[in-house]
Amino acid sequence: MYQLLIKNANIIDGSGKKPFIGDVAIESGKIVSVQATISTSAKTTVDAKKMVLAPGFIDSQNHSDSYWQLFSNPGLHSLIAQGYTTLLVGSSGTSLAPLISNESLRSVQKWQSTSGLNVNWRSFKEYTDQLSIMKFGSNIVSLVGYSTIRRGLLGDSIHPPTQAELETLLSVLDTSFQEGAVGVSVGLQYSHELNITDVELVAIAELCAKRGKLLAASLRNEDVNVINSARELTALAEQTGVNLKVSHLKIRHKSNWPLLTELLDSFESAYHRGAKVHFDCYPYTYTWQPLYTFLPNWSLEGGRTHLLERLNNEETRKRILSSLTNHPANLAALIIASTANGLKVNGKTISQIAQSMSMTSEEAILNLIKNGGATTLVFDESLDMGTVMILCNHSLSFIGTNGGGFDLPHGDKLVHPRSFGTAPKFLRQVIDSKSISLEEGIAKLTSRVAKTIGLKSKGLIASEYDADLVLFDPTKIDSKASVANPYQFPIEIEGVWINGEKVVQKGVPTGTLEGKYLKS
């Protein structure tokens, strides 16, 4: 007698092969048989009614750690309700370990206030030992964040490391690899990593290649210099042999959208020359980012304390305002997602706030940065859906949320709808547009991510693989989440299982925590 038997399913096994109608048997958390018909009885039998049965989705770009959701909301309901059964955290240069000094956690503050955070670990091993005794809504695997290491060693200073400092940085990174990190993330678009030199980047990549670890890096620039930024990383992959994933690939601002063909050529050319290159993206036209990232890079040097000094200095304030006036983004249309210090402006545009305060949009931005705290976040509709879907459908892409795990009860903070709707929104567009096959779309969410990360028992519906599964109605699956109301679960996800245990029933998380930290 099996633990679970799912019968009459339209099986899309994650490999990219064509679907077939069949049965799947699960025992002791593992898939033990996949056949056209299985007659053996089971403790629980599910009639799939020819709905699609796919492997559990794997999120290639997740922030549930840096948003502190692993600890405040371990159920991770917004992710498991989409079908994400495994999450790759430690993204965008930020992880919760190793904590070399008190400066280390400051890499988190662009998304989450560090005030009041209490941790009982220092090393990556101590951190993952803590995760190992916890249960989660989804499985967790982690990168180590390079900014976390770098800020812990160099503090808030933005300067190239000396040779001795670089050797220490690489030593700490290597130790984290040995303690279970599946790779390292580098957030090249953020102020403390934007000026990482070629020497430093090559050294990181060479160490990753030597240890067989993933390098997940964002582009230094996603608008006018997107091509050079992409070529920098693809050339790095060719030079060092590192396994590279470019994070949340996109082209920002309308004037740059025609660069799409050239951007994709940089990846395709490197791939055909033997480089191990992939990228992930999400099917939305909005970004969700700290408001201060719209300021010129020079104004951010030294961190928030020095930024506030510059905002209080008449000369440097004028320089910053001038930079904002010439910014390619439509700053007036930015929508406030969250602020600190009790400001009641969430959901309003910069233009609305500026009008209410009788000032320009640029002045309102500086006012919000000064009074709203470091974690003031905004939505920016700077992407083109046609371009986004070409990226999502590309053969080298994965689909990652770049979000976190949230629950339905919430305050007035607006999170990006990708945290609730990435996978179903992508699948709906695949099914409706027929631009790629559904089995190709499923592969982007499953086996290809597993292979890149190094998850050997996940990503396929096949014997001896973990019984992480998603059952959904392809005629109706869709996201309901929006910028105005992100806190909505998707529709027509019939069931989600982790290790053969049901964690989502008819679109609603059951509350069962079957996810765990996966040791590398």
XYZ file of C-alpha atoms in Angstrom:
520
model
C 0.000 0.000 0.000
C 1.390 3.371 -1.058
C 1.427 6.582 0.984
C -0.264 8.476 -1.868
C -1.537 7.621 -5.334
C -2.434 10.339 -7.844
C -4.428 8.870 -10.710
C -5.568 10.060 -14.119
C -3.167 13.018 -14.219
C -1.935 14.921 -17.249
C 1.710 14.479 -16.270
C 4.189 17.153 -17.315
C 7.300 15.659 -15.779
C 9.596 18.716 -15.841
C 11.964 17.401 -18.498
C 10.426 19.376 -21.348
C 9.004 16.216 -22.902
C 5.395 16.014 -24.045
C 2.740 15.333 -21.382
C 1.013 11.995 -20.935
C -1.942 10.675 -18.942
C -0.859 8.455 -16.081
C -0.634 7.636 -12.386
C 2.032 8.558 -9.832
C 2.694 6.530 -6.676
C 4.440 7.978 -3.617
C 5.932 6.155 -0.648
C 8.022 7.568 2.235
C 8.113 10.982 0.599
C 9.536 9.687 -2.686
C 8.050 9.007 -6.099
C 8.277 5.234 -6.526
C 6.321 4.627 -9.717
C 5.086 6.570 -12.753
C 2.945 4.484 -15.098
C -0.062 4.671 -17.389
C -2.063 2.774 -14.766
C -1.188 1.743 -11.203
C -3.594 -0.684 -9.562
C -1.971 -0.979 -6.121
C -4.005 0.661 -3.359
C -2.863 3.644 -1.292
C -3.673 5.275 2.030
C -4.761 8.347 0.055
C -5.885 8.304 -3.570
C -6.445 11.487 -5.576
C -8.307 11.583 -8.882
C -6.532 14.299 -10.862
C -9.331 14.399 -13.462
C -6.749 14.993 -16.206
C -5.522 18.213 -14.633
C -1.815 18.977 -15.019
C 0.507 17.339 -12.502
C 3.953 18.968 -12.462
C 7.013 18.817 -10.222
C 7.021 21.337 -7.391
C 8.257 24.691 -8.643
C 11.727 25.915 -7.638
C 12.192 29.645 -7.067
C 15.576 30.640 -8.480
C 15.545 34.113 -6.887
C 13.959 34.518 -3.466
C 14.217 37.019 -0.609
C 12.292 35.318 2.194
C 15.444 35.467 4.322
C 16.336 39.129 3.753
C 12.668 40.101 4.227
C 12.901 38.151 7.524
C 9.921 36.031 6.486
C 11.700 32.750 7.288
C 11.326 33.702 10.932
C 8.237 35.931 11.057
C 6.161 33.896 8.579
C 7.737 30.433 8.152
C 4.574 29.162 6.456
C 5.585 31.224 3.383
C 1.975 30.987 2.210
C 2.194 33.339 -0.772
C 4.878 31.115 -2.311
C 3.559 27.662 -1.519
C 0.099 28.707 -2.771
C 1.725 29.340 -6.176
C 3.317 25.901 -6.191
C 6.832 26.889 -5.114
C 8.077 23.967 -3.022
C 11.778 24.951 -2.947
C 13.278 28.436 -2.604
C 16.795 29.674 -3.347
C 17.449 32.425 -0.793
C 20.542 34.519 -0.092
C 19.860 36.571 -3.215
C 21.078 39.951 -4.504
C 24.272 39.965 -2.467
C 22.471 39.562 0.854
C 22.244 36.585 3.195
C 21.738 36.356 6.947
C 25.210 34.881 7.474
C 28.130 34.956 7.940
C 28.015 37.897 10.333
C 31.618 39.045 10.589
C 30.721 42.264 12.403
C 27.724 44.395 13.322
C 27.912 45.915 9.830
C 27.083 42.583 8.159
C 23.315 42.730 8.620
C 23.150 46.257 7.225
C 23.035 44.750 3.753
C 19.453 43.736 4.667
C 18.263 47.253 5.472
C 17.368 48.186 1.896
C 14.367 45.837 2.262
C 13.880 45.314 5.986
C 14.638 47.410 9.041
C 17.352 45.796 11.150
C 16.126 47.531 14.284
C 15.313 44.931 16.903
C 16.591 41.956 14.905
C 18.017 39.351 17.252
C 20.175 36.506 15.954
C 22.083 33.734 17.689
C 24.598 32.871 14.978
C 27.739 34.204 13.375
C 28.992 31.677 10.828
C 27.088 30.288 7.866
C 27.102 26.889 9.584
C 25.587 28.289 12.778
C 22.915 30.014 10.703
C 21.988 26.908 8.730
C 22.098 24.806 11.901
C 19.317 27.094 13.145
C 17.389 26.671 9.894
C 17.854 22.901 10.119
C 15.826 22.657 13.330
C 12.956 24.685 11.855
C 10.086 23.738 9.544
C 8.870 25.896 6.666
C 6.100 26.033 4.126
C 8.670 25.449 1.364
C 12.094 23.832 1.253
C 15.018 26.231 1.617
C 18.447 26.233 -0.021
C 20.797 29.181 0.363
C 23.441 31.188 -1.392
C 25.837 33.300 0.639
C 25.536 37.035 0.017
C 28.763 38.735 -0.987
C 27.620 42.135 0.300
C 26.988 40.557 3.697
C 30.601 39.362 3.768
C 32.037 42.537 2.256
C 30.226 44.947 4.560
C 31.101 42.803 7.548
C 34.782 43.168 6.723
C 35.030 46.609 5.081
C 32.179 48.332 6.925
C 30.176 51.081 5.245
C 33.190 52.246 3.266
C 32.982 51.792 -0.497
C 36.498 51.097 -1.745
C 38.396 48.340 -3.542
C 39.801 45.849 -1.028
C 43.525 45.621 -0.505
C 45.157 42.333 -1.452
C 45.049 41.257 2.189
C 41.371 42.215 2.481
C 40.534 40.366 -0.738
C 42.237 37.234 0.550
C 40.170 37.473 3.742
C 36.949 38.001 1.768
C 37.664 34.930 -0.357
C 38.594 32.892 2.708
C 35.269 33.704 4.396
C 33.447 32.944 1.141
C 35.215 29.600 0.782
C 34.390 28.688 4.373
C 30.713 29.437 3.691
C 30.872 27.153 0.647
C 32.290 24.392 2.821
C 29.518 25.026 5.355
C 26.752 24.458 2.822
C 26.177 27.527 0.646
C 25.276 26.383 -2.887
C 26.872 29.491 -4.333
C 27.304 33.223 -3.887
C 25.108 36.143 -4.907
C 26.519 39.501 -5.954
C 24.211 42.506 -6.255
C 26.232 44.599 -8.683
C 23.477 47.220 -8.981
C 23.653 48.164 -5.281
C 25.964 50.833 -3.935
C 28.305 48.582 -1.933
C 28.908 46.231 -4.869
C 28.446 48.538 -7.840
C 32.148 49.408 -7.855
C 33.524 45.888 -7.403
C 36.595 45.724 -9.626
C 37.278 43.181 -12.351
C 40.034 41.686 -10.201
C 37.628 41.097 -7.318
C 34.868 39.737 -9.558
C 37.224 37.346 -11.355
C 38.549 36.093 -8.017
C 34.991 35.368 -6.825
C 34.109 33.590 -10.068
C 37.295 31.521 -10.068
C 36.615 30.344 -6.526
C 33.029 29.424 -7.479
C 34.281 27.485 -10.500
C 36.909 25.710 -8.414
C 34.334 24.634 -5.814
C 31.561 23.863 -8.327
C 29.319 26.594 -6.892
C 26.784 28.907 -8.529
C 27.478 32.589 -9.114
C 24.199 34.550 -9.074
C 24.811 38.149 -10.098
C 22.644 41.072 -11.096
C 23.723 43.434 -13.847
C 25.501 46.628 -12.826
C 23.085 48.534 -15.041
C 19.663 47.572 -16.404
C 18.979 50.541 -18.657
C 21.246 52.482 -21.011
C 24.338 50.366 -20.218
C 22.530 47.026 -20.077
C 24.503 45.542 -23.004
C 27.936 46.269 -21.537
C 26.727 45.037 -18.156
C 25.533 41.758 -19.662
C 28.728 41.290 -21.656
C 30.769 41.841 -18.511
C 29.128 38.834 -16.858
C 28.954 36.543 -19.885
C 32.652 37.221 -20.560
C 33.347 36.388 -16.918
C 31.572 33.053 -17.356
C 33.599 32.298 -20.478
C 36.876 33.308 -18.861
C 36.475 31.415 -15.595
C 34.108 28.547 -16.419
C 31.814 29.575 -13.565
C 28.178 28.463 -13.522
C 26.470 31.857 -13.907
C 22.874 32.906 -13.294
C 22.073 36.533 -14.004
C 19.368 37.613 -11.576
C 16.103 39.352 -12.541
C 17.224 40.215 -16.077
C 15.316 43.154 -17.503
C 15.601 46.248 -19.682
C 14.375 49.386 -17.967
C 12.875 52.489 -19.598
C 11.256 52.719 -23.016
C 14.238 54.238 -24.825
C 16.250 51.098 -24.057
C 13.682 48.417 -24.981
C 15.044 48.164 -28.571
C 18.259 46.734 -27.057
C 16.524 43.381 -26.470
C 17.958 41.544 -29.499
C 21.495 42.646 -28.696
C 21.019 41.713 -25.042
C 19.889 38.190 -25.868
C 22.720 37.814 -28.376
C 25.244 38.412 -25.590
C 23.857 35.400 -23.711
C 23.307 33.180 -26.735
C 26.779 33.800 -28.155
C 28.468 33.006 -24.855
C 26.319 29.905 -24.396
C 27.161 28.589 -27.869
C 30.851 29.112 -27.106
C 30.470 26.825 -24.100
C 29.779 29.240 -21.256
C 27.411 28.084 -18.518
C 25.030 31.044 -18.544
C 21.372 31.397 -17.601
C 19.166 34.177 -16.316
C 15.912 34.475 -14.426
C 13.083 36.962 -14.795
C 9.514 37.598 -13.658
C 6.378 38.362 -15.737
C 5.654 41.883 -14.484
C 6.199 45.396 -15.812
C 6.766 46.892 -12.350
C 9.945 46.814 -10.310
C 9.870 47.140 -6.505
C 12.937 48.790 -5.063
C 14.302 51.164 -2.425
C 13.584 54.771 -3.297
C 17.189 55.754 -2.632
C 18.352 53.625 -5.600
C 17.123 56.419 -7.896
C 19.774 58.744 -6.463
C 23.205 59.147 -8.097
C 25.745 56.591 -6.905
C 28.145 59.193 -5.536
C 25.470 60.436 -3.125
C 25.181 56.986 -1.523
C 28.863 56.506 -0.719
C 29.410 55.953 2.979
C 25.845 54.842 3.646
C 22.747 56.575 4.971
C 24.539 58.778 7.503
C 26.613 60.419 4.777
C 23.600 60.578 2.446
C 21.640 62.556 5.036
C 24.592 64.916 5.440
C 24.565 65.512 1.684
C 20.806 66.131 1.708
C 21.292 68.739 4.438
C 24.060 70.470 2.490
C 22.668 73.034 0.044
C 25.305 72.463 -2.655
C 25.163 68.653 -2.714
C 21.370 68.704 -2.399
C 21.187 70.803 -5.586
C 23.467 68.319 -7.379
C 21.212 65.434 -6.332
C 18.074 67.312 -7.427
C 19.693 68.034 -10.791
C 20.455 64.337 -11.233
C 16.846 63.415 -10.444
C 15.535 66.007 -12.911
C 17.456 64.229 -15.678
C 16.607 60.704 -14.533
C 15.209 58.402 -17.278
C 12.490 57.072 -14.981
C 9.087 58.725 -14.714
C 9.700 59.716 -11.113
C 6.331 61.427 -10.688
C 4.565 58.114 -11.394
C 6.459 56.071 -8.790
C 4.044 54.476 -6.307
C 4.978 54.265 -2.634
C 4.846 50.680 -1.383
C 6.071 51.225 2.161
C 7.708 53.762 4.436
C 8.772 53.945 8.042
C 8.194 56.538 10.743
C 4.412 56.583 10.445
C 4.115 58.349 7.101
C 0.656 57.718 5.609
C 1.555 57.692 1.930
C 1.496 54.029 0.872
C -0.287 53.551 -2.454
C 0.157 57.190 -3.460
C 2.262 58.398 -6.373
C 5.187 60.762 -5.963
C 3.184 63.303 -7.973
C 0.262 63.129 -5.536
C 2.581 63.497 -2.558
C 4.424 66.398 -4.189
C 1.180 68.247 -4.924
C -0.013 67.805 -1.344
C 3.282 69.257 -0.077
C 3.505 72.042 -2.698
C 6.872 70.896 -4.015
C 8.344 69.234 -7.085
C 8.433 65.456 -7.482
C 12.215 65.534 -7.100
C 11.964 67.472 -3.838
C 9.279 65.075 -2.594
C 11.604 62.127 -3.239
C 14.357 63.669 -1.130
C 11.831 64.487 1.580
C 10.633 60.868 1.645
C 14.156 59.479 1.726
C 15.004 61.789 4.598
C 11.842 61.263 6.651
C 10.590 57.846 5.541
C 13.588 55.791 6.539
C 16.036 53.625 4.598
C 13.356 51.070 3.764
C 11.077 53.362 1.748
C 10.124 51.148 -1.214
C 8.446 52.092 -4.482
C 6.875 50.524 -7.563
C 8.279 51.696 -10.893
C 6.487 50.703 -14.109
C 9.567 50.854 -16.327
C 9.323 47.536 -18.194
C 7.542 46.454 -21.380
C 5.407 43.296 -21.145
C 6.316 42.178 -24.659
C 10.016 42.418 -23.833
C 9.481 40.770 -20.457
C 7.728 37.759 -21.988
C 10.388 37.315 -24.677
C 12.918 37.099 -21.835
C 10.704 34.749 -19.804
C 10.152 32.473 -22.812
C 13.809 32.353 -23.851
C 15.533 28.965 -23.746
C 18.149 30.199 -21.237
C 15.668 31.637 -18.734
C 14.206 30.513 -15.426
C 11.171 32.060 -13.721
C 12.018 33.484 -10.295
C 9.792 35.571 -8.062
C 12.469 37.921 -6.708
C 9.944 38.098 -3.867
C 9.228 36.623 -0.453
C 6.727 34.541 1.446
C 3.834 36.528 2.920
C 0.435 35.718 4.399
C -2.977 37.199 3.633
C -3.316 39.170 6.905
C -1.208 42.310 6.486
C -0.706 45.917 7.438
C -0.651 48.842 5.030
C 2.643 47.825 3.385
C 2.273 46.937 -0.298
C 4.466 44.081 -1.496
C 5.156 43.271 -5.126
C 2.416 41.015 -6.569
C 5.162 38.654 -7.798
C 5.347 37.327 -4.226
C 1.796 35.993 -4.727
C 1.459 35.445 -8.447
C 4.652 34.855 -10.450
C 4.242 31.191 -11.417
C 0.495 31.202 -12.227
C 0.787 34.501 -14.120
C 3.645 33.096 -16.213
C 1.794 29.835 -16.889
C -1.398 31.685 -17.848
C 0.538 33.732 -20.395
C 2.280 30.622 -21.759
C -1.028 28.793 -22.169
C -2.838 31.739 -23.753
C -0.059 32.918 -26.076
C 1.196 29.460 -27.122
C 4.571 31.123 -27.740
C 6.227 28.170 -26.023
C 4.753 24.846 -24.968
C 3.406 24.320 -21.466
C 5.971 21.556 -20.922
C 8.733 24.049 -21.806
C 7.261 26.539 -19.341
C 7.157 23.909 -16.598
C 10.805 22.969 -17.255
C 11.773 26.607 -16.593
C 10.161 26.343 -13.164
C 11.542 22.922 -12.248
C 14.286 20.673 -13.648
C 16.432 23.377 -15.223
C 16.594 25.325 -11.998
C 17.320 22.141 -10.035
C 20.185 21.242 -12.371
C 21.734 24.711 -12.148
C 21.533 24.828 -8.350
C 22.595 21.200 -7.946
C 19.394 19.741 -6.454
C 19.694 16.118 -7.516
C 16.352 14.762 -6.264
C 14.062 17.614 -7.297
C 12.594 19.037 -10.466
C 11.255 15.887 -12.161
C 8.358 13.481 -11.810
C 10.401 10.301 -11.897
C 11.178 7.341 -9.662
C 13.416 8.123 -6.668
C 12.723 11.861 -6.885
C 11.189 13.745 -3.964
C 7.403 13.812 -4.105
C 7.135 17.600 -4.448
C 4.182 18.089 -6.785
C 1.736 20.699 -8.097
C -1.726 19.880 -9.495
C -3.525 22.623 -11.422
C -6.262 23.269 -13.960
C -4.540 24.662 -17.082
C -7.776 26.149 -18.400
C -8.207 28.447 -15.397
C -4.926 28.866 -13.483
C -4.119 32.548 -13.003
C -2.839 35.164 -10.591
C -5.195 37.570 -8.831
C -2.475 39.685 -7.191
C -2.050 43.295 -8.311
C -0.044 46.341 -7.289
C -3.135 47.829 -5.655
C -4.026 44.556 -3.887
C -1.136 42.069 -3.894
C -2.414 39.969 -0.995
C -4.419 37.426 -3.002
C -3.723 33.752 -3.630
C -3.830 32.465 -7.221
C -6.775 30.485 -8.555
C -7.162 26.899 -9.766
C -4.156 25.345 -8.061
C -5.886 22.207 -6.862
C -3.126 20.838 -4.671
C 0.534 21.093 -3.697
C 2.532 18.338 -2.005
C 5.953 18.301 -0.360
C 7.387 14.838 0.227
C 3.938 13.455 -0.512
C 2.248 15.526 2.208
C -0.425 17.984 1.107
C 0.441 21.593 1.881
C -2.120 23.347 -0.357
C -5.744 22.216 -0.757
C -7.859 23.898 -3.452
C -5.640 26.974 -3.518
C -5.375 27.469 0.239
C -2.334 26.486 2.362
C -3.238 23.748 4.835
C -0.896 25.090 7.518
C 1.204 21.932 7.389
C 4.918 22.769 7.429
C 6.749 20.119 5.416
C 9.590 22.259 4.084
C 13.082 22.104 5.529
C 16.550 23.497 4.989
C 18.302 21.397 2.351
C 21.961 20.829 3.140
C 24.303 21.125 0.186
